[in-house]
PDB file of C-alpha atoms in Angstrom:
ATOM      1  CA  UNK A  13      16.629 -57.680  29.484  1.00 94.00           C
ATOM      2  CA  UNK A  14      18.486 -54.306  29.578  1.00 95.00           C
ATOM      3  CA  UNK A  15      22.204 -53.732  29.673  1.00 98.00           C
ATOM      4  CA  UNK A  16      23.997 -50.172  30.088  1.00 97.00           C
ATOM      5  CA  UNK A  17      27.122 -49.463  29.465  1.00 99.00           C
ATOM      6  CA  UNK A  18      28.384 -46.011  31.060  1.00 98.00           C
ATOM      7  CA  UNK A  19      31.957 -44.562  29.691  1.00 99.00           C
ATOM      8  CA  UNK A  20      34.557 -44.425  32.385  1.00 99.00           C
ATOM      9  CA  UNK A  21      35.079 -40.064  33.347  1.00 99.00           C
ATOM     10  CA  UNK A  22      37.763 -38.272  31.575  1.00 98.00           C
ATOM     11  CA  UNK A  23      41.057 -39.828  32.140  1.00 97.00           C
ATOM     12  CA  UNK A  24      44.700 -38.189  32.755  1.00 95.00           C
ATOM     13  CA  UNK A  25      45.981 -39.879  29.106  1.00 93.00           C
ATOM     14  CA  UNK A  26      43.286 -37.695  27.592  1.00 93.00           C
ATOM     15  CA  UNK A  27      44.816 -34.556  28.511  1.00 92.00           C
ATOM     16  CA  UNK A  28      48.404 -35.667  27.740  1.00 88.00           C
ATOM     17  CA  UNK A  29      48.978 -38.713  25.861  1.00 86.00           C
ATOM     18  CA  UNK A  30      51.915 -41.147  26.789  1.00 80.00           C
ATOM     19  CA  UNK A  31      52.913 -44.506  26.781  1.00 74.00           C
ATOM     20  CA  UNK A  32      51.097 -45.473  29.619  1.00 84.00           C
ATOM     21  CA  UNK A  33      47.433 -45.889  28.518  1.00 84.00           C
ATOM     22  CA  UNK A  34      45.719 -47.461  31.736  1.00 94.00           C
ATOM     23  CA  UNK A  35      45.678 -44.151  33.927  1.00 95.00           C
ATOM     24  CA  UNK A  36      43.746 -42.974  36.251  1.00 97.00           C
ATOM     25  CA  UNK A  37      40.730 -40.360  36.492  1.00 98.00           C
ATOM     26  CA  UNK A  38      41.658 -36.561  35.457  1.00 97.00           C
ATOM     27  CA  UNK A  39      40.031 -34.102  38.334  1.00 98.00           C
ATOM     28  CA  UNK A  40      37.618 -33.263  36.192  1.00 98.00           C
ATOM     29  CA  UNK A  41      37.250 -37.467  35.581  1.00 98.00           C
ATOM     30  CA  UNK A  42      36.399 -37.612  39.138  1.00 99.00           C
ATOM     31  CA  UNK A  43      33.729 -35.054  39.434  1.00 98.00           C
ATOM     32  CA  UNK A  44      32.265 -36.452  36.058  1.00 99.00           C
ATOM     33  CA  UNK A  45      31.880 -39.796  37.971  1.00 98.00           C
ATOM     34  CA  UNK A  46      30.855 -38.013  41.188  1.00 98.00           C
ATOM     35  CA  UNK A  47      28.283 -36.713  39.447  1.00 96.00           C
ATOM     36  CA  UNK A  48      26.877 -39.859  37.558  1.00 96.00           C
ATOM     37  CA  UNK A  49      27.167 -41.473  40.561  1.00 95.00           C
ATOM     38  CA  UNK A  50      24.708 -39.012  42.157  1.00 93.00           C
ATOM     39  CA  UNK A  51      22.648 -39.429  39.457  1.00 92.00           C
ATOM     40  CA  UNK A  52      21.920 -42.790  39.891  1.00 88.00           C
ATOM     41  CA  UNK A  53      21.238 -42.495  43.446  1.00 84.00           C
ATOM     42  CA  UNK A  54      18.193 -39.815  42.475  1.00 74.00           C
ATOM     43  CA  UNK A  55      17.202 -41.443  39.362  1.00 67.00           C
ATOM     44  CA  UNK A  56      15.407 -44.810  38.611  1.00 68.00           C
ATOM     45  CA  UNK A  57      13.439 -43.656  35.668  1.00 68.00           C
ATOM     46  CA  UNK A  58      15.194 -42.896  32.301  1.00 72.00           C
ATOM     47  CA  UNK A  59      12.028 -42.043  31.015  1.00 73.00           C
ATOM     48  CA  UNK A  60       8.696 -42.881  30.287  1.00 74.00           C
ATOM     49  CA  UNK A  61       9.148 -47.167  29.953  1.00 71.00           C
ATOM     50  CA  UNK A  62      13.075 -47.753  30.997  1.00 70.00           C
ATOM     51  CA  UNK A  63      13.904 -47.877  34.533  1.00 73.00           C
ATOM     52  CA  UNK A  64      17.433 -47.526  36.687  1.00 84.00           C
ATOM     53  CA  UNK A  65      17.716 -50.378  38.445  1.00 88.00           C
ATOM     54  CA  UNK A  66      20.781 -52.331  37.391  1.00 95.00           C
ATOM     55  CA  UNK A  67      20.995 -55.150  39.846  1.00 96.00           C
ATOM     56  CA  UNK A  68      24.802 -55.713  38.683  1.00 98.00           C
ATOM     57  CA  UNK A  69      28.063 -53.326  38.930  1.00 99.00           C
ATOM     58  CA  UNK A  70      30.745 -54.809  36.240  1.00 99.00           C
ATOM     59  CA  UNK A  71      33.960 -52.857  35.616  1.00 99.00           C
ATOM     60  CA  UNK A  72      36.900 -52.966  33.126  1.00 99.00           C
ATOM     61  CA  UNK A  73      40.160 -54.085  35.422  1.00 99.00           C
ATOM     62  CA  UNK A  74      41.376 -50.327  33.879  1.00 98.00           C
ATOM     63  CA  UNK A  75      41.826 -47.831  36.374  1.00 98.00           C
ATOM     64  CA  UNK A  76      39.744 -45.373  34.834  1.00 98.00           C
ATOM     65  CA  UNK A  77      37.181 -47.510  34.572  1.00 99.00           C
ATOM     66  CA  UNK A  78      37.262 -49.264  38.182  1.00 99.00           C
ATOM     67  CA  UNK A  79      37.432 -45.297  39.282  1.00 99.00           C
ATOM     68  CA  UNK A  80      34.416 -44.386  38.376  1.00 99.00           C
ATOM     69  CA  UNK A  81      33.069 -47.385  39.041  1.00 99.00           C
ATOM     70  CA  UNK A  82      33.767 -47.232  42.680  1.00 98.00           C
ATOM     71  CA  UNK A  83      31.612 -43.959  42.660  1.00 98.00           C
ATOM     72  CA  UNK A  84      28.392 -45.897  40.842  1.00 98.00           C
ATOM     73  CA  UNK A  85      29.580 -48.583  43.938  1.00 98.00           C
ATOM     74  CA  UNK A  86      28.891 -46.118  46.764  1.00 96.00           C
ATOM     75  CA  UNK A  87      25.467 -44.958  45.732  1.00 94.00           C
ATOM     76  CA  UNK A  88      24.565 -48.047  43.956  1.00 95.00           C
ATOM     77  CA  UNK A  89      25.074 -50.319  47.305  1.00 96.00           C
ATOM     78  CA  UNK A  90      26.857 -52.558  45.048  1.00 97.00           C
ATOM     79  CA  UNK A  91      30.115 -54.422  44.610  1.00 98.00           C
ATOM     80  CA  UNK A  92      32.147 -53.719  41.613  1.00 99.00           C
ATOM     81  CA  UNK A  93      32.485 -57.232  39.867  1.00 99.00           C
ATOM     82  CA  UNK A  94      36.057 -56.743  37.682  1.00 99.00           C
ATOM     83  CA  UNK A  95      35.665 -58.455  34.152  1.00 99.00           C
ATOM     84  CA  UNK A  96      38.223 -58.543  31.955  1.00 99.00           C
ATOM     85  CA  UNK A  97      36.990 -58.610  28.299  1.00 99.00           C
ATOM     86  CA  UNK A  98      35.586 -55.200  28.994  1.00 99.00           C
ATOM     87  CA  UNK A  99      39.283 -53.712  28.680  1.00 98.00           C
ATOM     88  CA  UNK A 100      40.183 -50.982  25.875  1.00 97.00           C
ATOM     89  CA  UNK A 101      41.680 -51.635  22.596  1.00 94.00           C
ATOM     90  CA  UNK A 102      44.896 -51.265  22.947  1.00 92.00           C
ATOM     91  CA  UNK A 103      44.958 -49.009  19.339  1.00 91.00           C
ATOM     92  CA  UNK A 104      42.348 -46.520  17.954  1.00 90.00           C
ATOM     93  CA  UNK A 105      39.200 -48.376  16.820  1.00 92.00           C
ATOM     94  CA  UNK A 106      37.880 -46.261  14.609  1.00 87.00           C
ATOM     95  CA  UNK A 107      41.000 -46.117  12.046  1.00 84.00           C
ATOM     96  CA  UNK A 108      40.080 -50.050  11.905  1.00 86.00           C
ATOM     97  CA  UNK A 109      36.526 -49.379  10.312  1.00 86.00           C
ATOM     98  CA  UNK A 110      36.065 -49.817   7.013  1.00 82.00           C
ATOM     99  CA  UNK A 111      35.188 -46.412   4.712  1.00 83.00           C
ATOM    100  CA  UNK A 112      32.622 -45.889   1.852  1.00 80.00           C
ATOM    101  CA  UNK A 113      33.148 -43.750  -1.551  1.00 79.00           C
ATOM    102  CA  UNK A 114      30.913 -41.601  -0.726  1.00 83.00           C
ATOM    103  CA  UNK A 115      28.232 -40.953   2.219  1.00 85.00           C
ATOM    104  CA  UNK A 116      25.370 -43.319   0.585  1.00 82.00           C
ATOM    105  CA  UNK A 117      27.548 -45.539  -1.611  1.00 79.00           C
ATOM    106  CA  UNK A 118      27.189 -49.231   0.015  1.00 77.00           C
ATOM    107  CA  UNK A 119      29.551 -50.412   2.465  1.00 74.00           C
ATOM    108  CA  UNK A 120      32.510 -51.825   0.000  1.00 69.00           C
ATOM    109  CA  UNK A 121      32.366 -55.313   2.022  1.00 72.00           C
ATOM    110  CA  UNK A 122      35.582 -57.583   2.163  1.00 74.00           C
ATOM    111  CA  UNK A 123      37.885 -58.702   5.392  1.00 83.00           C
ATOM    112  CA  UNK A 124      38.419 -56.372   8.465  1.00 88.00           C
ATOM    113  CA  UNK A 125      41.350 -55.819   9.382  1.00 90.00           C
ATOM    114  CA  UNK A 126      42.612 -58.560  11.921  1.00 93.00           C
ATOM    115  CA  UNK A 127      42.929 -56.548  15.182  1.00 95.00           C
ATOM    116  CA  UNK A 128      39.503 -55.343  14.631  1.00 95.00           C
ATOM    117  CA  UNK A 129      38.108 -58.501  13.994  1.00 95.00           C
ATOM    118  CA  UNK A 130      39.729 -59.584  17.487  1.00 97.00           C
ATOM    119  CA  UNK A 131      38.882 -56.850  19.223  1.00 98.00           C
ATOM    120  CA  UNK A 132      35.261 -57.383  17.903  1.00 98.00           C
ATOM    121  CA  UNK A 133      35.088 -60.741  19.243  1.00 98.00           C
ATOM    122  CA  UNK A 134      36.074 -59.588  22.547  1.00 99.00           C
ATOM    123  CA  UNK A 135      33.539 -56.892  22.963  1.00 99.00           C
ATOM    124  CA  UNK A 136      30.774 -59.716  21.199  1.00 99.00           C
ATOM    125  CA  UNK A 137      32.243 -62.157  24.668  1.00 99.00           C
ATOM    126  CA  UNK A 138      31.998 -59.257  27.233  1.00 99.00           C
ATOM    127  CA  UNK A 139      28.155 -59.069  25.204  1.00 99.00           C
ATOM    128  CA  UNK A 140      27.431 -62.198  26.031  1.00 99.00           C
ATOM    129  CA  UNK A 141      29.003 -62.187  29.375  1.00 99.00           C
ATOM    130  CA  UNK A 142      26.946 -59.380  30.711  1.00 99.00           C
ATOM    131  CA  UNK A 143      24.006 -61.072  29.072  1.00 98.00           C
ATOM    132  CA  UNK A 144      24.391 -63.694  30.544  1.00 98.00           C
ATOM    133  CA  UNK A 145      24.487 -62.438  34.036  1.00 98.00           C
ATOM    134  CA  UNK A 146      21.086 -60.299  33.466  1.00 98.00           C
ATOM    135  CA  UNK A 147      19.816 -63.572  32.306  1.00 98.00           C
ATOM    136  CA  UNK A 148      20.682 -65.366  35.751  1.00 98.00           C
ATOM    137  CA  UNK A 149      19.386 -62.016  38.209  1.00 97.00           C
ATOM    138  CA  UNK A 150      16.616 -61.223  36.438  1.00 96.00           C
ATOM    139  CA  UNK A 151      17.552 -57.631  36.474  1.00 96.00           C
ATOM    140  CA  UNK A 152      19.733 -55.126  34.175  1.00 96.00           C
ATOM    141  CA  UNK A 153      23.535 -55.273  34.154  1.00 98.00           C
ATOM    142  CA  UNK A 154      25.481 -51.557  34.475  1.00 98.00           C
ATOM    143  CA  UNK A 155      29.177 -51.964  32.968  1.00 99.00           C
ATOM    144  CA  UNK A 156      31.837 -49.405  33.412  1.00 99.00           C
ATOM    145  CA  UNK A 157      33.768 -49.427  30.354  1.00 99.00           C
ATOM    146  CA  UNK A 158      35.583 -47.782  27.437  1.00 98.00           C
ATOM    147  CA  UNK A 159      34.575 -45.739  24.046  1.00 97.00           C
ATOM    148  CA  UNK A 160      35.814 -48.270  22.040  1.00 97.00           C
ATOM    149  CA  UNK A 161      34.285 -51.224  23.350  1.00 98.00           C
ATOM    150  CA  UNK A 162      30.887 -49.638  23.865  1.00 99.00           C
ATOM    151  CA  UNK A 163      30.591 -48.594  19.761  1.00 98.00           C
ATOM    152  CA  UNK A 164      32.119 -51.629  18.891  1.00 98.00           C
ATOM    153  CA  UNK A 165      29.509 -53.345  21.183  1.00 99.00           C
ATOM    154  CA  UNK A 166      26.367 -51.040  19.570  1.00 98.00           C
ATOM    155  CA  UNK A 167      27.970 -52.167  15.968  1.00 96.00           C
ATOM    156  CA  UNK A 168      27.020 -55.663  17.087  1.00 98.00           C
ATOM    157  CA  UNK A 169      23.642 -55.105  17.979  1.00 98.00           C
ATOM    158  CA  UNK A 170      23.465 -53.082  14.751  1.00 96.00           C
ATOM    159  CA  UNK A 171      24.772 -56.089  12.648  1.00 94.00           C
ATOM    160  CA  UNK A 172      26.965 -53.706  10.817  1.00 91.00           C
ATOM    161  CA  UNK A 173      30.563 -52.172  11.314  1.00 91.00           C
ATOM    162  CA  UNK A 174      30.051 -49.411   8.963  1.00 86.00           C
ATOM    163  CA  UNK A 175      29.747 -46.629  11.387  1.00 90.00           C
ATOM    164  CA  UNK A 176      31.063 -45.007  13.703  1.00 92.00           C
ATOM    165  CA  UNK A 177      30.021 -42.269  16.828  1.00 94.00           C
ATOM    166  CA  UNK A 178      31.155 -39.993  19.779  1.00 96.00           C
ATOM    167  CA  UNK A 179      30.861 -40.592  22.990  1.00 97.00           C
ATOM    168  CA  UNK A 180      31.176 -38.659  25.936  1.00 98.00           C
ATOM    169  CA  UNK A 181      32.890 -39.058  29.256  1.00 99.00           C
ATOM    170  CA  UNK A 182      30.519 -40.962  32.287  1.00 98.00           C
ATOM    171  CA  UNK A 183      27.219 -40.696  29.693  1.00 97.00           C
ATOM    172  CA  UNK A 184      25.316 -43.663  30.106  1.00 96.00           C
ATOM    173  CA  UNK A 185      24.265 -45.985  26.718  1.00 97.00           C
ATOM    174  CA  UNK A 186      21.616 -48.956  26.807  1.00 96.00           C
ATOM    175  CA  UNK A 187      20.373 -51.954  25.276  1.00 97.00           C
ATOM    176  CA  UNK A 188      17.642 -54.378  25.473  1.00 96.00           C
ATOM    177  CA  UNK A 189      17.404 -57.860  24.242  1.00 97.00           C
ATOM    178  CA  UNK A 190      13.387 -57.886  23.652  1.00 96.00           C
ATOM    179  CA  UNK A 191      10.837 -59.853  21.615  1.00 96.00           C
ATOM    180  CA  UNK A 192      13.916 -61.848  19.318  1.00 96.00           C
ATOM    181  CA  UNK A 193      15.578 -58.676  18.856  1.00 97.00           C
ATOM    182  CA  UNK A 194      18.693 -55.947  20.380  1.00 98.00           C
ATOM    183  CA  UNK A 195      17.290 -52.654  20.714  1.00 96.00           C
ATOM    184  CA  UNK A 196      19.422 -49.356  21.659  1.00 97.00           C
ATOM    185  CA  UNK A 197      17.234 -47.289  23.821  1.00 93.00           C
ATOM    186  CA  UNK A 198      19.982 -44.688  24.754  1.00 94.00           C
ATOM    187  CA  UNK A 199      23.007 -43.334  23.411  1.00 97.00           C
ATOM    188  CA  UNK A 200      25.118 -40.871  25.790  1.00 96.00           C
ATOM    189  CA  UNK A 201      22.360 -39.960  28.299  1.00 93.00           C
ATOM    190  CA  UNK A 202      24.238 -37.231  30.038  1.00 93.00           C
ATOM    191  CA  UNK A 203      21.223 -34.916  31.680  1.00 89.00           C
ATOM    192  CA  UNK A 204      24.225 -35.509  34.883  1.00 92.00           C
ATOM    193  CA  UNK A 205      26.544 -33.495  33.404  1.00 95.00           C
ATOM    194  CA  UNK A 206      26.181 -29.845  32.817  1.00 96.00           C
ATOM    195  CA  UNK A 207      27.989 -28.710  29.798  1.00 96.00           C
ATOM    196  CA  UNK A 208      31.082 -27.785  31.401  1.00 96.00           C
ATOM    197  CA  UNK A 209      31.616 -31.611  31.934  1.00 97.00           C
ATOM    198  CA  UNK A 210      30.922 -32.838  29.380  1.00 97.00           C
ATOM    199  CA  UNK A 211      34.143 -34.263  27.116  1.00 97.00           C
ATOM    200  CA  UNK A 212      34.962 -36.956  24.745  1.00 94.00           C
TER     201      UNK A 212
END
């Protein structure tokens, strides 16, 4: 049972932060998404054992997010299904993670912080939500989502919230739920984007 989780394409906040956090795709956002969604209408091998054949379109109710969906939509053939717990943290997720002594001293343990630990539980429903909904189709799930939710999402599978990663702009991650186990197959497949267009 696979899920992948793409990252919406560059948005206009990321050039010039504001007060308004839920905007809309950047030009270069667009073409970012244009491309991916090109991709996916060439592509149904990721390689050698994973196929591209998400039977599913979810979106975060983000305009960023239900932008570039719309282009996976188009050469997809298939409806973008709006679901809510795959919306952004509303503050930076990373400042939320807990932090070591030194690079291999153990993780010093103790409560997360609060927002985190909400946050996490959102990202662990939207998890189960998509899961569920491979579960019923028999076939992979593609979400259209956020940074934050995606790592916080790959910590679960990971059973650990010690680290932390960068992701870039309309790159595609995946996971697979397979003999009792998660397994993370990719992380920011982006052979879509050239390097010009490529952006965190």
């Amino acid at each position: 049972m696979k899920i992948f989780l793409a990252r919406h394409g560059q948005s206009q906040w990321q050039l010039n932060p504001s007060q308004d956090w839920d905007t809309r795709l950047s030009d270069l956002g667009h073409e970012q998404a244009r491309r991916l969604g090109e991709w996916c209408t060439g592509h149904r091998l990721l390689d050698a054992e994973s196929r591209f054949e998400p039977g599913t379109l979810r979106a975060s109710p983000l305009k960023r997010a239900r932008e570039t969906a719309g282009y996976l939509a188009e050469s997809l053939q298939l409806p973008v299904e709006v679901q809510p717990s795959l919306t952004e943290a509303t503050f930076r997720v990373a400042s939320e993670l807990p932090r070591a002594a030194a690079p291999f001293a153990p993780w010093p343990g103790g409560e997360l912080p609060e927002r985190y630990t909400a946050f996490r539980a959102q990202a662990a429903a939207a998890l189960e939500e998509l899961t569920g909904v491979a579960e019923a189709t028999g076939r992979p799930v593609l979400a259209v989502t956020h940074g934050g939710l995606i790592k916080t999402v790959l910590r679960i599978v990971a059973e650990t919230d010690s680290f932390c990663l960068k992701l870039y702009n309309c790159a595609i991650n995946a996971i697979e739920w397979k003999d009792g186990r998660w397994r993370i197959l990719h992380v920011n497949l982006w052979d879509h984007l050239p390097p010009e267009l490529r952006t965190t």
